[in-house]
Amino acid sequence: MSPYTLGIDFGTSNSAMAVTGPDGQAQLIRLEGQATAMPTALFFNDEERSTHYGRDAVGHYLAGTEGRLMRSLKSLLGSPLLQEKTAVHGESVSFQDIISRFLAELVRRAERQTGRRPERLMLGRPVHFVDDDSSRDQQAEAALRLAARQAGFADDDIRFQLEPIAAAFDYERRISQESLVLIVDIGGGTSDFTVVRLGPDRTTRPDRAQDILATSGVHIGGTDFDQRLTLQQVMPHLGLRHIGPQGREVPSPLFLDLSTWHLINWLYSAKVLHQAQSLRENYSDTHLHDRLMTVLRERLGHQVLHAVETAKIGVSSTREPASIDLTQIERGWSLPLQPQELEADLLPQLERVGASAQECLRRAGLAHSQIDAIYLTGGSSALQPLQAQLRRDFAGVQLVEGDFFGGVASGLAYATRQ
Ligand SMILES: Nc1ncnc2c1ncn2[C@@H]1O[C@H](COP(=O)(O)OP(=O)(O)OP(=O)(O)O)[C@@H](O)[C@H]1O
Ligand SMILES: [Mg+2]
């Protein structure tokens, strides 16, 4: 009998897990109430010295509880920042340890639901954790492996599978005839592609290497879209590109970090607050500086990104203008986001995502006309301008929308049989 394996999709924005049931079908684990995916988020509550996960973590932060929110931790894999220590409930812990705690909590929740401790883990990984740097990419996988070891698993019991290949195995269960498919997985941190041959008769074959024709990927996802929109739409109101009394722009590095989900926590130190305060002389309009200082002092960085992300999803879903709600920073303050702005701001990134999809087909040695379908998974694959880009690039190929948040985890459960 094969070992009891838990498939874990540790995502930049959301995590999900699955096991295969007695009928051979993947079963997603309920992570928070009935929800089978949960935000990859932790909140360290300073008032009660408690640790919260997922929606619970985000909810505490948005409600203004004193403490620290951590999001987008996967983006730190492969970066030297992973080893940096931070104070958590009076203890100095590294971000590596924080990832380990999150993974251990996931395993605990799976165990609680299934009543059985998994013997083996099948972890998803993007095609590239880090672009154009294979040694940092290997470090990233090694760091995720270490987190799994710290969660109690032996090295031999930790396996990896590429996230887009896992998504393909899940899709395969829903098709009735053999097809050549371009799998597109666009999440919070990365865009991953694979060209695979799928078919109902192939699901049980022990070795699928021959069916995977090519993979490609680029380190761009929804958190990068949020960053870009924040820099374009919100940060100018806090001083980005603002011209000061000496005719010079306010220095910009702070605004970039403040728009980057995984770097926000570094901005709340006394040192950075002091540096930010001293920027005041670079402003002609000090009201803009007041807003910047409010965001930093009151630790509202994640609030700003959350407001931008909500507006992004709103515009994308309705194709109508939405508002970026900034009332936490200044009473009654909001900024409009127009569908044309969403498209124009994200165009350079979407073109790079589109180019990576084309590259995958090129590597497979296939023309567009030889592909039967494009299968979309990952939350950001719902983004309207992105779908429009794919329709332009792959005119005539059918786009199939899949399970945006659970597909990779289910596929990892199926991959355990490979
Ligand atoms: N309707 C929508 N339109 C556009 N973007 C969306 C929509 N719904 C969710 N998103 C975005 O999808 C992203 C999260 O997707 P997902 O949960 O698939 O990512 P992930 O698996 O955590 O990340 P990764 O696979 O890159 O590590 C977020 O950036 C979120 O803003
Ligand atoms: Mg994902």
mmCIF file of N, CA and C and ligand atoms in Angstrom, residues 9-15 40 74 126 163 185-192 221-223 226 309 312-313 316-317 377-384 404-405, ligand 1:
data_model
loop_
_atom_site.group_PDB
_atom_site.id
_atom_site.type_symbol
_atom_site.label_atom_id
_atom_site.label_comp_id
_atom_site.label_asym_id
_atom_site.label_seq_id
_atom_site.Cartn_x
_atom_site.Cartn_y
_atom_site.Cartn_z
ATOM 1 N N ASP A 9 -0.656 22.701 -1.380
ATOM 2 C CA ASP A 9 -0.390 23.840 -2.268
ATOM 3 C C ASP A 9 -0.157 25.044 -1.361
ATOM 4 N N PHE A 10 1.123 25.274 -1.046
ATOM 5 C CA PHE A 10 1.486 26.427 -0.219
ATOM 6 C C PHE A 10 1.598 27.618 -1.172
ATOM 7 N N GLY A 11 0.557 28.439 -1.215
ATOM 8 C CA GLY A 11 0.513 29.516 -2.203
ATOM 9 C C GLY A 11 0.968 30.848 -1.635
ATOM 10 N N THR A 12 1.317 31.755 -2.528
ATOM 11 C CA THR A 12 1.716 33.099 -2.117
ATOM 12 C C THR A 12 0.552 33.789 -1.389
ATOM 13 N N SER A 13 -0.633 33.653 -1.935
ATOM 14 C CA SER A 13 -1.803 34.319 -1.348
ATOM 15 C C SER A 13 -2.692 33.362 -0.563
ATOM 16 N N ASN A 14 -2.894 32.140 -1.110
ATOM 17 C CA ASN A 14 -3.788 31.171 -0.472
ATOM 18 C C ASN A 14 -3.161 29.790 -0.472
ATOM 19 N N SER A 15 -3.492 29.010 0.554
ATOM 20 C CA SER A 15 -3.020 27.625 0.611
ATOM 21 C C SER A 15 -4.203 26.676 0.612
ATOM 22 N N THR A 40 -2.737 32.572 2.967
ATOM 23 C CA THR A 40 -1.444 32.250 3.571
ATOM 24 C C THR A 40 -1.061 33.464 4.412
ATOM 25 N N LYS A 74 5.662 33.249 0.899
ATOM 26 C CA LYS A 74 6.328 32.442 -0.134
ATOM 27 C C LYS A 74 7.282 33.294 -0.969
ATOM 28 N N PRO A 126 6.396 26.364 -7.810
ATOM 29 C CA PRO A 126 6.269 27.002 -9.125
ATOM 30 C C PRO A 126 7.401 26.560 -10.050
ATOM 31 N N GLU A 163 3.601 23.050 -9.792
ATOM 32 C CA GLU A 163 2.190 23.428 -9.613
ATOM 33 C C GLU A 163 1.368 23.296 -10.903
ATOM 34 N N ASP A 185 -1.494 28.662 -14.948
ATOM 35 C CA ASP A 185 -1.762 28.826 -13.507
ATOM 36 C C ASP A 185 -1.206 30.177 -13.072
ATOM 37 N N ILE A 186 -2.098 31.131 -12.860
ATOM 38 C CA ILE A 186 -1.648 32.476 -12.486
ATOM 39 C C ILE A 186 -2.146 32.775 -11.083
ATOM 40 N N GLY A 187 -1.218 32.809 -10.143
ATOM 41 C CA GLY A 187 -1.592 32.962 -8.741
ATOM 42 C C GLY A 187 -1.254 34.335 -8.202
ATOM 43 N N GLY A 188 -0.804 34.345 -6.942
ATOM 44 C CA GLY A 188 -0.448 35.607 -6.308
ATOM 45 C C GLY A 188 0.990 36.012 -6.603
ATOM 46 N N GLY A 189 1.871 34.989 -6.744
ATOM 47 C CA GLY A 189 3.294 35.305 -6.902
ATOM 48 C C GLY A 189 3.882 34.925 -8.237
ATOM 49 N N THR A 190 3.335 33.874 -8.878
ATOM 50 C CA THR A 190 3.952 33.403 -10.118
ATOM 51 C C THR A 190 2.904 33.034 -11.166
ATOM 52 N N SER A 191 3.364 33.063 -12.411
ATOM 53 C CA SER A 191 2.559 32.591 -13.542
ATOM 54 C C SER A 191 3.281 31.372 -14.103
ATOM 55 N N ASP A 192 2.595 30.237 -14.119
ATOM 56 C CA ASP A 192 3.227 28.979 -14.523
ATOM 57 C C ASP A 192 2.459 28.338 -15.667
ATOM 58 N N GLY A 221 2.697 37.728 -10.519
ATOM 59 C CA GLY A 221 1.360 37.257 -10.142
ATOM 60 C C GLY A 221 0.547 38.410 -9.575
ATOM 61 N N GLY A 222 -0.557 38.047 -8.924
ATOM 62 C CA GLY A 222 -1.497 39.070 -8.440
ATOM 63 C C GLY A 222 -0.875 40.072 -7.472
ATOM 64 N N THR A 223 0.093 39.610 -6.656
ATOM 65 C CA THR A 223 0.693 40.569 -5.708
ATOM 66 C C THR A 223 1.516 41.614 -6.472
ATOM 67 N N ASP A 226 -0.980 44.078 -7.738
ATOM 68 C CA ASP A 226 -1.358 44.991 -6.641
ATOM 69 C C ASP A 226 -0.265 46.044 -6.443
ATOM 70 N N GLU A 309 -6.251 45.670 -3.835
ATOM 71 C CA GLU A 309 -6.585 44.322 -4.328
ATOM 72 C C GLU A 309 -8.103 44.176 -4.483
ATOM 73 N N LYS A 312 -9.157 46.021 -7.528
ATOM 74 C CA LYS A 312 -8.710 45.270 -8.719
ATOM 75 C C LYS A 312 -9.695 44.162 -9.050
ATOM 76 N N ILE A 313 -10.060 43.379 -8.023
ATOM 77 C CA ILE A 313 -10.993 42.265 -8.246
ATOM 78 C C ILE A 313 -12.367 42.805 -8.643
ATOM 79 N N SER A 316 -12.216 43.983 -12.251
ATOM 80 C CA SER A 316 -12.052 42.830 -13.125
ATOM 81 C C SER A 316 -13.354 42.027 -13.241
ATOM 82 N N SER A 317 -14.087 41.926 -12.136
ATOM 83 C CA SER A 317 -15.303 41.111 -12.154
ATOM 84 C C SER A 317 -16.469 41.817 -12.823
ATOM 85 N N THR A 377 -6.254 28.291 -14.361
ATOM 86 C CA THR A 377 -6.421 28.105 -12.918
ATOM 87 C C THR A 377 -5.599 29.162 -12.189
ATOM 88 N N GLY A 378 -5.780 29.260 -10.838
ATOM 89 C CA GLY A 378 -5.132 30.326 -10.060
ATOM 90 C C GLY A 378 -6.008 31.574 -10.075
ATOM 91 N N GLY A 379 -6.089 32.241 -8.920
ATOM 92 C CA GLY A 379 -7.000 33.380 -8.766
ATOM 93 C C GLY A 379 -6.808 34.465 -9.808
ATOM 94 N N SER A 380 -5.548 34.741 -10.177
ATOM 95 C CA SER A 380 -5.310 35.852 -11.113
ATOM 96 C C SER A 380 -5.662 35.499 -12.550
ATOM 97 N N SER A 381 -5.953 34.214 -12.812
ATOM 98 C CA SER A 381 -6.362 33.888 -14.183
ATOM 99 C C SER A 381 -7.777 34.402 -14.450
ATOM 100 N N ALA A 382 -8.470 34.866 -13.381
ATOM 101 C CA ALA A 382 -9.800 35.466 -13.567
ATOM 102 C C ALA A 382 -9.705 36.919 -14.044
ATOM 103 N N LEU A 383 -8.505 37.487 -13.978
ATOM 104 C CA LEU A 383 -8.345 38.912 -14.327
ATOM 105 C C LEU A 383 -8.722 39.148 -15.800
ATOM 106 N N GLN A 384 -9.686 40.036 -16.000
ATOM 107 C CA GLN A 384 -10.207 40.240 -17.362
ATOM 108 C C GLN A 384 -9.136 40.661 -18.379
ATOM 109 N N PHE A 404 -10.284 27.656 -9.511
ATOM 110 C CA PHE A 404 -9.215 28.640 -9.330
ATOM 111 C C PHE A 404 -8.370 28.413 -8.081
ATOM 112 N N PHE A 405 -8.994 27.917 -6.995
ATOM 113 C CA PHE A 405 -8.250 27.874 -5.728
ATOM 114 C C PHE A 405 -7.946 26.461 -5.212
HETATM 115 N N1 LIG B 1 -11.700 37.704 -9.602
HETATM 116 C C1 LIG B 1 -10.381 37.995 -9.576
HETATM 117 N N2 LIG B 1 -9.830 38.796 -10.521
HETATM 118 C C2 LIG B 1 -8.515 39.071 -10.486
HETATM 119 N N3 LIG B 1 -7.647 38.613 -9.572
HETATM 120 C C3 LIG B 1 -8.137 37.802 -8.623
HETATM 121 C C4 LIG B 1 -9.510 37.453 -8.557
HETATM 122 N N4 LIG B 1 -9.709 36.653 -7.477
HETATM 123 C C5 LIG B 1 -8.500 36.520 -6.889
HETATM 124 N N5 LIG B 1 -7.551 37.209 -7.557
HETATM 125 C C6 LIG B 1 -6.119 37.302 -7.248
HETATM 126 O O1 LIG B 1 -5.604 35.986 -7.259
HETATM 127 C C7 LIG B 1 -4.432 35.932 -6.428
HETATM 128 C C8 LIG B 1 -4.469 34.690 -5.573
HETATM 129 O O2 LIG B 1 -4.589 33.575 -6.401
HETATM 130 P P1 LIG B 1 -4.175 32.125 -5.876
HETATM 131 O O3 LIG B 1 -4.821 31.856 -4.578
HETATM 132 O O4 LIG B 1 -4.404 31.193 -6.992
HETATM 133 O O5 LIG B 1 -2.615 32.369 -5.657
HETATM 134 P P2 LIG B 1 -1.568 31.453 -4.892
HETATM 135 O O6 LIG B 1 -1.787 30.039 -5.292
HETATM 136 O O7 LIG B 1 -1.621 31.780 -3.454
HETATM 137 O O8 LIG B 1 -0.184 32.010 -5.481
HETATM 138 P P3 LIG B 1 1.036 31.264 -6.229
HETATM 139 O O9 LIG B 1 0.467 30.060 -6.895
HETATM 140 O O10 LIG B 1 1.538 32.279 -7.204
HETATM 141 O O11 LIG B 1 2.009 30.981 -5.158
HETATM 142 C C9 LIG B 1 -4.440 37.214 -5.601
HETATM 143 O O12 LIG B 1 -3.417 38.075 -6.079
HETATM 144 C C10 LIG B 1 -5.819 37.796 -5.854
HETATM 145 O O13 LIG B 1 -5.809 39.210 -5.807
#
